[in-house]
Amino acid sequence: MIKRNRCSLCKSKAFIFLKYAGIKLCKEHFTIYFINRMAKTIKKYQMIKPNEKVLIGVSGGKDSIAMLHALNEILKDTNELIAVHIDLGINEYSTESREIFKQICSKIGIKNKIVSIKKRYGFTIEEAIKRVKRPPCSICGLIKRRILNEYAIELGVDKIATGHTLDDEVTYLLINYIDGKIDMLLKRKPILPRIHRKLVARIKPLYEISDLETQIYCLINNLKYVEKPCPYAEDSPTLKIKKIIMQLEEIRPGTKLSLLRNFTNKIHIALERYYLEKTNEKINECIKCGYPTSQKVCAFCKLKEKIQS
Ligand code: SF4
Ligand code: ZN
Ligand code: ZN
């Protein structure tokens, strides 16, 4: 927050200086700027067409809360929207997340649903983590992706919107790059189209918006979000790398955005051409659930079996 500075657009007191864009904005103009940027991202990457039904995944953290609020502003008159929260069953963290989700949905008057992992699969994330030796976030991520997709199919939605921010995308890009995971790099896109009847298209409206901006948006618009991190977040290597990227941005403002845009507009296109021409990996359907997989049994079914054994 800055003192004595003026908004670049209206000359009233500025609330935030966005170094990467070189502009200072008051509260009102920051909200407009945020919504406009999200609308531009949606248009640029052709994420949503009018009349499409969109499921908005909301964890209760600042990113998904800001996304839900802004998406509702942009799409409420043209699209059918439903906010969905997954109850992970991680003690107080999940209880608080659920309450915050209910509050924001009633505040903005959006259709909503809470889906419980325990009710659907018979175990919570806590129980799954105790039973399987694997990094907690990789277990949780796999289960969350599947349950959201299953529910999206049941609802017959066209798109699933997730709260992945610019910081998340750059973090995963670096991790996948360091590990040389070309298949994962190829999946790092603002929109993942429907390539199989059982996979609903996914979009990332916050693709070019940072964590700091979602936090400021929540603050200015009085949107409550879960501030206490998930108990498993602390040990997550992903979060540690994210912090290093934030330091990079401090040293050289604009780094995150140029890294992501250069990847999306140049490197991804080149990789796709080169790699897809060279590989002809056959996509099977999992013999247990029918989801696409390169193996006989998909990663989700294997994980579920381990948890339930
Ligand atoms: Fe799940 Fe990890 Fe996020 Fe916690 S920090 S909600 S375990 S992905
Ligand atoms: Zn202003
Ligand atoms: Zn399967």
mmCIF file of C-alpha atoms and ligand atoms in Angstrom:
data_model
loop_
_atom_site.group_PDB
_atom_site.id
_atom_site.type_symbol
_atom_site.label_atom_id
_atom_site.label_comp_id
_atom_site.label_asym_id
_atom_site.label_seq_id
_atom_site.Cartn_x
_atom_site.Cartn_y
_atom_site.Cartn_z
ATOM 1 C CA MET A 1 0.000 0.000 0.000
ATOM 2 C CA ILE A 2 1.367 3.418 -0.848
ATOM 3 C CA LYS A 3 1.067 6.930 0.533
ATOM 4 C CA ARG A 4 0.765 10.303 -1.184
ATOM 5 C CA ASN A 5 0.592 8.648 -4.565
ATOM 6 C CA ARG A 6 -2.211 9.153 -7.008
ATOM 7 C CA CYS A 7 -4.181 6.717 -9.165
ATOM 8 C CA SER A 8 -2.877 6.773 -12.751
ATOM 9 C CA LEU A 9 -6.485 6.895 -14.014
ATOM 10 C CA CYS A 10 -8.437 9.268 -11.766
ATOM 11 C CA LYS A 11 -5.857 11.038 -9.577
ATOM 12 C CA SER A 12 -7.560 10.020 -6.329
ATOM 13 C CA LYS A 13 -5.503 8.264 -3.662
ATOM 14 C CA ALA A 14 -3.754 5.179 -5.049
ATOM 15 C CA PHE A 15 -4.108 1.888 -3.205
ATOM 16 C CA ILE A 16 -1.677 -0.277 -5.125
ATOM 17 C CA PHE A 17 1.326 0.132 -7.391
ATOM 18 C CA LEU A 18 1.481 -2.636 -9.974
ATOM 19 C CA LYS A 19 5.171 -2.663 -10.773
ATOM 20 C CA TYR A 20 4.926 -5.025 -13.746
ATOM 21 C CA ALA A 21 2.432 -2.710 -15.474
ATOM 22 C CA GLY A 22 3.945 0.544 -14.181
ATOM 23 C CA ILE A 23 0.562 1.832 -12.957
ATOM 24 C CA LYS A 24 -0.876 3.015 -9.664
ATOM 25 C CA LEU A 25 -4.545 2.350 -9.026
ATOM 26 C CA CYS A 26 -7.179 3.413 -6.517
ATOM 27 C CA LYS A 27 -9.500 0.761 -5.072
ATOM 28 C CA GLU A 28 -12.243 1.363 -7.589
ATOM 29 C CA HIS A 29 -9.960 1.314 -10.613
ATOM 30 C CA PHE A 30 -8.131 -1.759 -9.379
ATOM 31 C CA THR A 31 -11.430 -3.686 -9.291
ATOM 32 C CA ILE A 32 -12.275 -2.534 -12.824
ATOM 33 C CA TYR A 33 -8.738 -3.355 -13.992
ATOM 34 C CA PHE A 34 -8.916 -6.858 -12.462
ATOM 35 C CA ILE A 35 -12.289 -7.679 -14.023
ATOM 36 C CA ASN A 36 -11.226 -6.283 -17.407
ATOM 37 C CA ARG A 37 -8.046 -8.329 -17.403
ATOM 38 C CA MET A 38 -9.952 -11.476 -16.610
ATOM 39 C CA ALA A 39 -12.498 -10.716 -19.350
ATOM 40 C CA LYS A 40 -9.643 -10.100 -21.813
ATOM 41 C CA THR A 41 -7.965 -13.400 -20.856
ATOM 42 C CA ILE A 42 -11.245 -15.254 -21.420
ATOM 43 C CA LYS A 43 -11.630 -13.608 -24.830
ATOM 44 C CA LYS A 44 -7.986 -13.961 -25.893
ATOM 45 C CA TYR A 45 -7.889 -17.694 -25.246
ATOM 46 C CA GLN A 46 -11.545 -18.259 -26.277
ATOM 47 C CA MET A 47 -12.326 -19.863 -22.954
ATOM 48 C CA ILE A 48 -16.099 -19.443 -22.772
ATOM 49 C CA LYS A 49 -18.829 -18.974 -25.384
ATOM 50 C CA PRO A 50 -22.176 -17.319 -24.593
ATOM 51 C CA ASN A 51 -24.785 -19.774 -23.240
ATOM 52 C CA GLU A 52 -22.209 -22.340 -22.177
ATOM 53 C CA LYS A 53 -22.718 -23.866 -18.736
ATOM 54 C CA VAL A 54 -19.702 -23.255 -16.501
ATOM 55 C CA LEU A 55 -18.755 -25.032 -13.276
ATOM 56 C CA ILE A 56 -16.551 -22.840 -11.059
ATOM 57 C CA GLY A 57 -14.324 -24.807 -8.698
ATOM 58 C CA VAL A 58 -13.951 -22.957 -5.398
ATOM 59 C CA SER A 59 -11.574 -24.102 -2.665
ATOM 60 C CA GLY A 60 -12.219 -21.091 -0.428
ATOM 61 C CA GLY A 61 -8.728 -19.605 -0.824
ATOM 62 C CA LYS A 62 -8.167 -16.059 -2.107
ATOM 63 C CA ASP A 63 -7.639 -17.120 -5.731
ATOM 64 C CA SER A 64 -10.828 -19.095 -6.212
ATOM 65 C CA ILE A 65 -12.893 -16.601 -4.195
ATOM 66 C CA ALA A 66 -11.660 -13.691 -6.355
ATOM 67 C CA MET A 67 -12.244 -15.752 -9.507
ATOM 68 C CA LEU A 68 -15.788 -16.670 -8.469
ATOM 69 C CA HIS A 69 -16.708 -13.064 -7.677
ATOM 70 C CA ALA A 70 -15.204 -11.622 -10.872
ATOM 71 C CA LEU A 71 -16.494 -14.420 -13.143
ATOM 72 C CA ASN A 72 -19.975 -13.887 -11.772
ATOM 73 C CA GLU A 73 -19.686 -10.174 -12.637
ATOM 74 C CA ILE A 74 -18.535 -10.972 -16.185
ATOM 75 C CA LEU A 75 -20.806 -13.924 -17.049
ATOM 76 C CA LYS A 76 -23.961 -13.757 -14.942
ATOM 77 C CA ASP A 77 -26.076 -12.372 -17.805
ATOM 78 C CA THR A 78 -24.771 -14.621 -20.568
ATOM 79 C CA ASN A 79 -23.979 -17.997 -19.007
ATOM 80 C CA GLU A 80 -25.351 -20.539 -16.572
ATOM 81 C CA LEU A 81 -22.928 -20.728 -13.641
ATOM 82 C CA ILE A 82 -22.596 -23.156 -10.761
ATOM 83 C CA ALA A 83 -20.057 -22.851 -7.964
ATOM 84 C CA VAL A 84 -18.748 -26.161 -6.620
ATOM 85 C CA HIS A 85 -16.740 -26.759 -3.465
ATOM 86 C CA ILE A 86 -15.087 -30.078 -2.692
ATOM 87 C CA ASP A 87 -15.184 -31.080 0.940
ATOM 88 C CA LEU A 88 -11.767 -32.689 1.391
ATOM 89 C CA GLY A 89 -12.248 -33.750 4.998
ATOM 90 C CA ILE A 90 -9.120 -32.048 6.347
ATOM 91 C CA ASN A 91 -10.356 -31.161 9.850
ATOM 92 C CA GLU A 92 -10.836 -27.457 10.718
ATOM 93 C CA TYR A 93 -9.339 -26.366 7.409
ATOM 94 C CA SER A 94 -12.217 -28.012 5.530
ATOM 95 C CA THR A 95 -14.822 -26.779 8.002
ATOM 96 C CA GLU A 96 -13.671 -23.180 7.553
ATOM 97 C CA SER A 97 -13.400 -23.530 3.764
ATOM 98 C CA ARG A 98 -16.971 -24.854 3.589
ATOM 99 C CA GLU A 99 -18.362 -21.969 5.636
ATOM 100 C CA ILE A 100 -16.557 -19.359 3.556
ATOM 101 C CA PHE A 101 -17.841 -20.987 0.379
ATOM 102 C CA LYS A 102 -21.439 -20.875 1.648
ATOM 103 C CA GLN A 103 -21.060 -17.209 2.638
ATOM 104 C CA ILE A 104 -19.731 -15.992 -0.721
ATOM 105 C CA CYS A 105 -22.364 -17.971 -2.642
ATOM 106 C CA SER A 106 -25.202 -16.453 -0.678
ATOM 107 C CA LYS A 107 -23.577 -12.976 -0.910
ATOM 108 C CA ILE A 108 -23.482 -13.040 -4.719
ATOM 109 C CA GLY A 109 -26.558 -15.262 -5.139
ATOM 110 C CA ILE A 110 -25.023 -18.020 -7.246
ATOM 111 C CA LYS A 111 -26.246 -21.611 -7.645
ATOM 112 C CA ASN A 112 -23.878 -23.836 -5.658
ATOM 113 C CA LYS A 113 -23.087 -27.331 -4.455
ATOM 114 C CA ILE A 114 -20.728 -28.961 -1.960
ATOM 115 C CA VAL A 115 -19.372 -32.358 -2.994
ATOM 116 C CA SER A 116 -17.941 -34.575 -0.272
ATOM 117 C CA ILE A 117 -15.049 -36.922 -1.050
ATOM 118 C CA LYS A 118 -15.995 -39.069 1.952
ATOM 119 C CA LYS A 119 -19.573 -39.493 0.748
ATOM 120 C CA ARG A 120 -18.523 -40.320 -2.801
ATOM 121 C CA TYR A 121 -15.490 -42.541 -2.285
ATOM 122 C CA GLY A 122 -15.749 -43.556 1.372
ATOM 123 C CA PHE A 123 -12.541 -41.852 2.592
ATOM 124 C CA THR A 124 -11.359 -38.334 3.367
ATOM 125 C CA ILE A 125 -8.123 -36.782 2.096
ATOM 126 C CA GLU A 126 -6.736 -37.114 5.638
ATOM 127 C CA GLU A 127 -7.438 -40.855 5.594
ATOM 128 C CA ALA A 128 -6.029 -41.229 2.061
ATOM 129 C CA ILE A 129 -2.794 -39.462 3.058
ATOM 130 C CA LYS A 130 -2.359 -41.750 6.066
ATOM 131 C CA ARG A 131 -2.867 -44.895 4.003
ATOM 132 C CA VAL A 132 -0.672 -44.147 0.967
ATOM 133 C CA LYS A 133 3.012 -43.222 0.988
ATOM 134 C CA ARG A 134 3.056 -40.406 -1.514
ATOM 135 C CA PRO A 135 3.295 -36.594 -1.261
ATOM 136 C CA PRO A 136 -0.040 -35.395 0.212
ATOM 137 C CA CYS A 137 -0.644 -32.779 -2.465
ATOM 138 C CA SER A 138 -0.206 -35.269 -5.285
ATOM 139 C CA ILE A 139 -2.842 -37.568 -3.692
ATOM 140 C CA CYS A 140 -5.155 -34.640 -3.043
ATOM 141 C CA GLY A 141 -4.664 -33.138 -6.513
ATOM 142 C CA LEU A 142 -5.465 -36.389 -8.297
ATOM 143 C CA ILE A 143 -8.621 -36.981 -6.266
ATOM 144 C CA LYS A 144 -9.807 -33.367 -6.609
ATOM 145 C CA ARG A 145 -9.374 -33.393 -10.390
ATOM 146 C CA ARG A 146 -11.342 -36.624 -10.704
ATOM 147 C CA ILE A 147 -14.238 -35.720 -8.426
ATOM 148 C CA LEU A 148 -14.666 -32.301 -10.064
ATOM 149 C CA ASN A 149 -14.682 -33.905 -13.492
ATOM 150 C CA GLU A 150 -17.150 -36.629 -12.478
ATOM 151 C CA TYR A 151 -19.479 -34.032 -11.029
ATOM 152 C CA ALA A 152 -19.138 -31.807 -14.110
ATOM 153 C CA ILE A 153 -20.228 -34.722 -16.309
ATOM 154 C CA GLU A 154 -23.232 -35.398 -14.081
ATOM 155 C CA LEU A 155 -24.262 -31.755 -14.338
ATOM 156 C CA GLY A 156 -23.678 -31.651 -18.081
ATOM 157 C CA VAL A 157 -21.478 -28.533 -17.951
ATOM 158 C CA ASP A 158 -19.377 -27.363 -20.892
ATOM 159 C CA LYS A 159 -16.393 -25.991 -18.968
ATOM 160 C CA ILE A 160 -14.723 -26.307 -15.573
ATOM 161 C CA ALA A 161 -13.066 -23.084 -14.378
ATOM 162 C CA THR A 162 -10.220 -23.528 -11.892
ATOM 163 C CA GLY A 163 -8.381 -20.908 -9.864
ATOM 164 C CA HIS A 164 -4.857 -21.478 -11.202
ATOM 165 C CA THR A 165 -3.056 -18.146 -11.138
ATOM 166 C CA LEU A 166 -0.071 -16.763 -13.001
ATOM 167 C CA ASP A 167 2.118 -17.727 -10.004
ATOM 168 C CA ASP A 168 0.796 -21.310 -10.057
ATOM 169 C CA GLU A 169 1.364 -21.667 -13.772
ATOM 170 C CA VAL A 170 4.915 -20.295 -13.673
ATOM 171 C CA THR A 171 5.717 -22.536 -10.690
ATOM 172 C CA TYR A 172 4.494 -25.686 -12.460
ATOM 173 C CA LEU A 173 6.280 -24.637 -15.648
ATOM 174 C CA LEU A 174 9.588 -24.425 -13.829
ATOM 175 C CA ILE A 175 9.072 -27.690 -11.961
ATOM 176 C CA ASN A 176 8.127 -29.548 -15.143
ATOM 177 C CA TYR A 177 11.035 -27.949 -16.977
ATOM 178 C CA ILE A 178 13.531 -28.905 -14.250
ATOM 179 C CA ASP A 179 12.188 -32.483 -14.270
ATOM 180 C CA GLY A 180 12.172 -32.611 -18.088
ATOM 181 C CA LYS A 181 8.506 -33.639 -18.128
ATOM 182 C CA ILE A 182 7.551 -32.752 -21.669
ATOM 183 C CA ASP A 183 4.148 -34.456 -21.412
ATOM 184 C CA MET A 184 3.311 -32.264 -18.418
ATOM 185 C CA LEU A 185 4.666 -29.131 -20.122
ATOM 186 C CA LEU A 186 2.339 -29.828 -23.039
ATOM 187 C CA LYS A 187 -0.601 -29.777 -20.628
ATOM 188 C CA ARG A 188 0.285 -26.300 -19.319
ATOM 189 C CA LYS A 189 -2.235 -24.289 -21.292
ATOM 190 C CA PRO A 190 -4.907 -21.695 -20.449
ATOM 191 C CA ILE A 191 -7.538 -24.039 -21.840
ATOM 192 C CA LEU A 192 -7.537 -27.819 -21.952
ATOM 193 C CA PRO A 193 -10.136 -28.801 -24.536
ATOM 194 C CA ARG A 194 -12.422 -31.813 -24.305
ATOM 195 C CA ILE A 195 -10.339 -34.586 -25.886
ATOM 196 C CA HIS A 196 -12.376 -37.493 -24.553
ATOM 197 C CA ARG A 197 -16.049 -37.995 -23.719
ATOM 198 C CA LYS A 198 -15.129 -38.423 -20.044
ATOM 199 C CA LEU A 199 -12.926 -35.326 -19.766
ATOM 200 C CA VAL A 200 -14.694 -31.978 -19.470
ATOM 201 C CA ALA A 201 -12.796 -28.977 -20.902
ATOM 202 C CA ARG A 202 -10.910 -26.958 -18.284
ATOM 203 C CA ILE A 203 -10.197 -23.259 -18.310
ATOM 204 C CA LYS A 204 -7.997 -20.999 -16.193
ATOM 205 C CA PRO A 205 -9.457 -17.459 -16.098
ATOM 206 C CA LEU A 206 -6.664 -16.329 -13.707
ATOM 207 C CA TYR A 207 -3.966 -17.488 -16.136
ATOM 208 C CA GLU A 208 -2.387 -14.021 -16.367
ATOM 209 C CA ILE A 209 -3.385 -12.727 -12.920
ATOM 210 C CA SER A 210 -1.048 -12.985 -9.923
ATOM 211 C CA ASP A 211 -1.636 -14.213 -6.361
ATOM 212 C CA LEU A 212 -1.037 -10.692 -5.076
ATOM 213 C CA GLU A 213 -3.764 -9.329 -7.345
ATOM 214 C CA THR A 214 -6.343 -11.903 -6.195
ATOM 215 C CA GLN A 215 -5.518 -11.023 -2.601
ATOM 216 C CA ILE A 216 -5.924 -7.288 -3.234
ATOM 217 C CA TYR A 217 -9.188 -7.931 -5.086
ATOM 218 C CA CYS A 218 -10.593 -9.847 -2.088
ATOM 219 C CA LEU A 219 -9.430 -7.139 0.293
ATOM 220 C CA ILE A 220 -10.957 -4.255 -1.656
ATOM 221 C CA ASN A 221 -14.249 -6.056 -2.242
ATOM 222 C CA ASN A 222 -14.586 -7.330 1.335
ATOM 223 C CA LEU A 223 -14.486 -10.963 0.298
ATOM 224 C CA LYS A 224 -13.647 -13.373 3.074
ATOM 225 C CA TYR A 225 -11.292 -16.220 2.204
ATOM 226 C CA VAL A 226 -9.498 -18.981 4.101
ATOM 227 C CA GLU A 227 -6.352 -17.323 5.399
ATOM 228 C CA LYS A 228 -4.940 -20.212 7.359
ATOM 229 C CA PRO A 229 -3.128 -22.493 4.911
ATOM 230 C CA CYS A 230 -3.941 -26.173 4.564
ATOM 231 C CA PRO A 231 -1.878 -28.131 7.148
ATOM 232 C CA TYR A 232 -0.150 -30.002 4.317
ATOM 233 C CA ALA A 233 0.852 -26.842 2.452
ATOM 234 C CA GLU A 234 3.832 -26.098 4.682
ATOM 235 C CA ASP A 235 5.874 -29.075 3.513
ATOM 236 C CA SER A 236 4.931 -28.677 -0.109
ATOM 237 C CA PRO A 237 8.055 -28.155 -2.293
ATOM 238 C CA THR A 238 5.808 -26.451 -4.839
ATOM 239 C CA LEU A 239 5.103 -23.634 -2.390
ATOM 240 C CA LYS A 240 8.794 -23.167 -1.680
ATOM 241 C CA ILE A 241 9.503 -22.789 -5.404
ATOM 242 C CA LYS A 242 6.604 -20.353 -5.688
ATOM 243 C CA LYS A 243 8.234 -18.147 -3.063
ATOM 244 C CA ILE A 244 11.499 -18.110 -5.019
ATOM 245 C CA ILE A 245 9.613 -17.040 -8.141
ATOM 246 C CA MET A 246 8.058 -14.192 -6.151
ATOM 247 C CA GLN A 247 11.588 -13.048 -5.264
ATOM 248 C CA LEU A 248 12.515 -13.137 -8.944
ATOM 249 C CA GLU A 249 9.527 -10.920 -9.702
ATOM 250 C CA GLU A 250 10.721 -8.455 -7.062
ATOM 251 C CA ILE A 251 14.152 -8.270 -8.694
ATOM 252 C CA ARG A 252 12.752 -8.006 -12.199
ATOM 253 C CA PRO A 253 9.064 -6.959 -12.335
ATOM 254 C CA GLY A 254 7.219 -8.551 -15.232
ATOM 255 C CA THR A 255 9.284 -11.774 -15.161
ATOM 256 C CA LYS A 256 6.321 -14.046 -14.432
ATOM 257 C CA LEU A 257 4.113 -12.640 -17.140
ATOM 258 C CA SER A 258 6.786 -12.647 -19.821
ATOM 259 C CA LEU A 259 7.858 -16.188 -18.879
ATOM 260 C CA LEU A 260 4.284 -17.442 -19.170
ATOM 261 C CA ARG A 261 3.421 -15.543 -22.346
ATOM 262 C CA ASN A 262 6.637 -16.583 -24.080
ATOM 263 C CA PHE A 263 5.982 -20.178 -23.118
ATOM 264 C CA THR A 264 2.352 -20.103 -24.289
ATOM 265 C CA ASN A 265 2.925 -18.173 -27.518
ATOM 266 C CA LYS A 266 6.265 -19.577 -28.639
ATOM 267 C CA ILE A 267 7.713 -22.525 -26.719
ATOM 268 C CA HIS A 268 4.470 -24.490 -26.292
ATOM 269 C CA ILE A 269 3.640 -24.219 -29.981
ATOM 270 C CA ALA A 270 7.135 -25.403 -30.976
ATOM 271 C CA LEU A 271 7.065 -28.235 -28.418
ATOM 272 C CA GLU A 272 3.669 -29.398 -29.580
ATOM 273 C CA ARG A 273 4.768 -29.549 -33.207
ATOM 274 C CA TYR A 274 8.045 -31.283 -32.457
ATOM 275 C CA TYR A 275 6.873 -33.698 -29.800
ATOM 276 C CA LEU A 276 3.503 -34.750 -31.167
ATOM 277 C CA GLU A 277 5.018 -35.529 -34.554
ATOM 278 C CA LYS A 278 7.516 -37.847 -32.917
ATOM 279 C CA THR A 279 5.233 -39.734 -30.578
ATOM 280 C CA ASN A 280 2.252 -41.819 -31.324
ATOM 281 C CA GLU A 281 1.234 -42.803 -27.836
ATOM 282 C CA LYS A 282 -1.946 -44.816 -27.877
ATOM 283 C CA ILE A 283 -4.630 -43.608 -25.500
ATOM 284 C CA ASN A 284 -6.501 -46.512 -23.894
ATOM 285 C CA GLU A 285 -9.516 -46.426 -21.666
ATOM 286 C CA CYS A 286 -9.094 -47.598 -18.079
ATOM 287 C CA ILE A 287 -10.564 -51.093 -17.715
ATOM 288 C CA LYS A 288 -12.130 -50.086 -14.389
ATOM 289 C CA CYS A 289 -13.570 -46.607 -14.941
ATOM 290 C CA GLY A 290 -13.342 -45.896 -18.675
ATOM 291 C CA TYR A 291 -11.284 -42.727 -18.267
ATOM 292 C CA PRO A 292 -8.464 -42.155 -20.766
ATOM 293 C CA THR A 293 -5.056 -43.473 -19.736
ATOM 294 C CA SER A 294 -1.852 -44.668 -21.367
ATOM 295 C CA GLN A 295 -1.945 -47.798 -19.189
ATOM 296 C CA LYS A 296 -4.504 -50.521 -18.505
ATOM 297 C CA VAL A 297 -5.672 -49.034 -15.201
ATOM 298 C CA CYS A 298 -5.652 -45.257 -14.682
ATOM 299 C CA ALA A 299 -3.711 -43.467 -11.922
ATOM 300 C CA PHE A 300 -6.907 -42.622 -10.026
ATOM 301 C CA CYS A 301 -8.167 -46.217 -9.894
ATOM 302 C CA LYS A 302 -4.728 -47.418 -8.770
ATOM 303 C CA LEU A 303 -4.677 -44.828 -6.000
ATOM 304 C CA LYS A 304 -8.235 -45.655 -4.906
ATOM 305 C CA GLU A 305 -7.367 -49.334 -4.702
ATOM 306 C CA LYS A 306 -4.345 -48.594 -2.495
ATOM 307 C CA ILE A 307 -6.388 -46.380 -0.168
ATOM 308 C CA GLN A 308 -9.163 -48.945 0.151
ATOM 309 C CA SER A 309 -6.898 -51.997 0.587
HETATM 310 FE FE1 SF4 B 1 -4.694 -30.582 -0.989
HETATM 311 FE FE2 SF4 B 1 -2.073 -29.987 -0.782
HETATM 312 FE FE3 SF4 B 1 -3.848 -28.082 -1.353
HETATM 313 FE FE4 SF4 B 1 -3.794 -29.182 1.085
HETATM 314 S S1 SF4 B 1 -2.156 -27.961 0.135
HETATM 315 S S2 SF4 B 1 -5.619 -28.733 -0.153
HETATM 316 S S3 SF4 B 1 -3.277 -31.297 0.591
HETATM 317 S S4 SF4 B 1 -3.352 -29.857 -2.639
HETATM 318 ZN ZN ZN B 2 -8.692 5.685 -9.784
HETATM 319 ZN ZN ZN B 3 -9.710 -45.801 -13.876
#
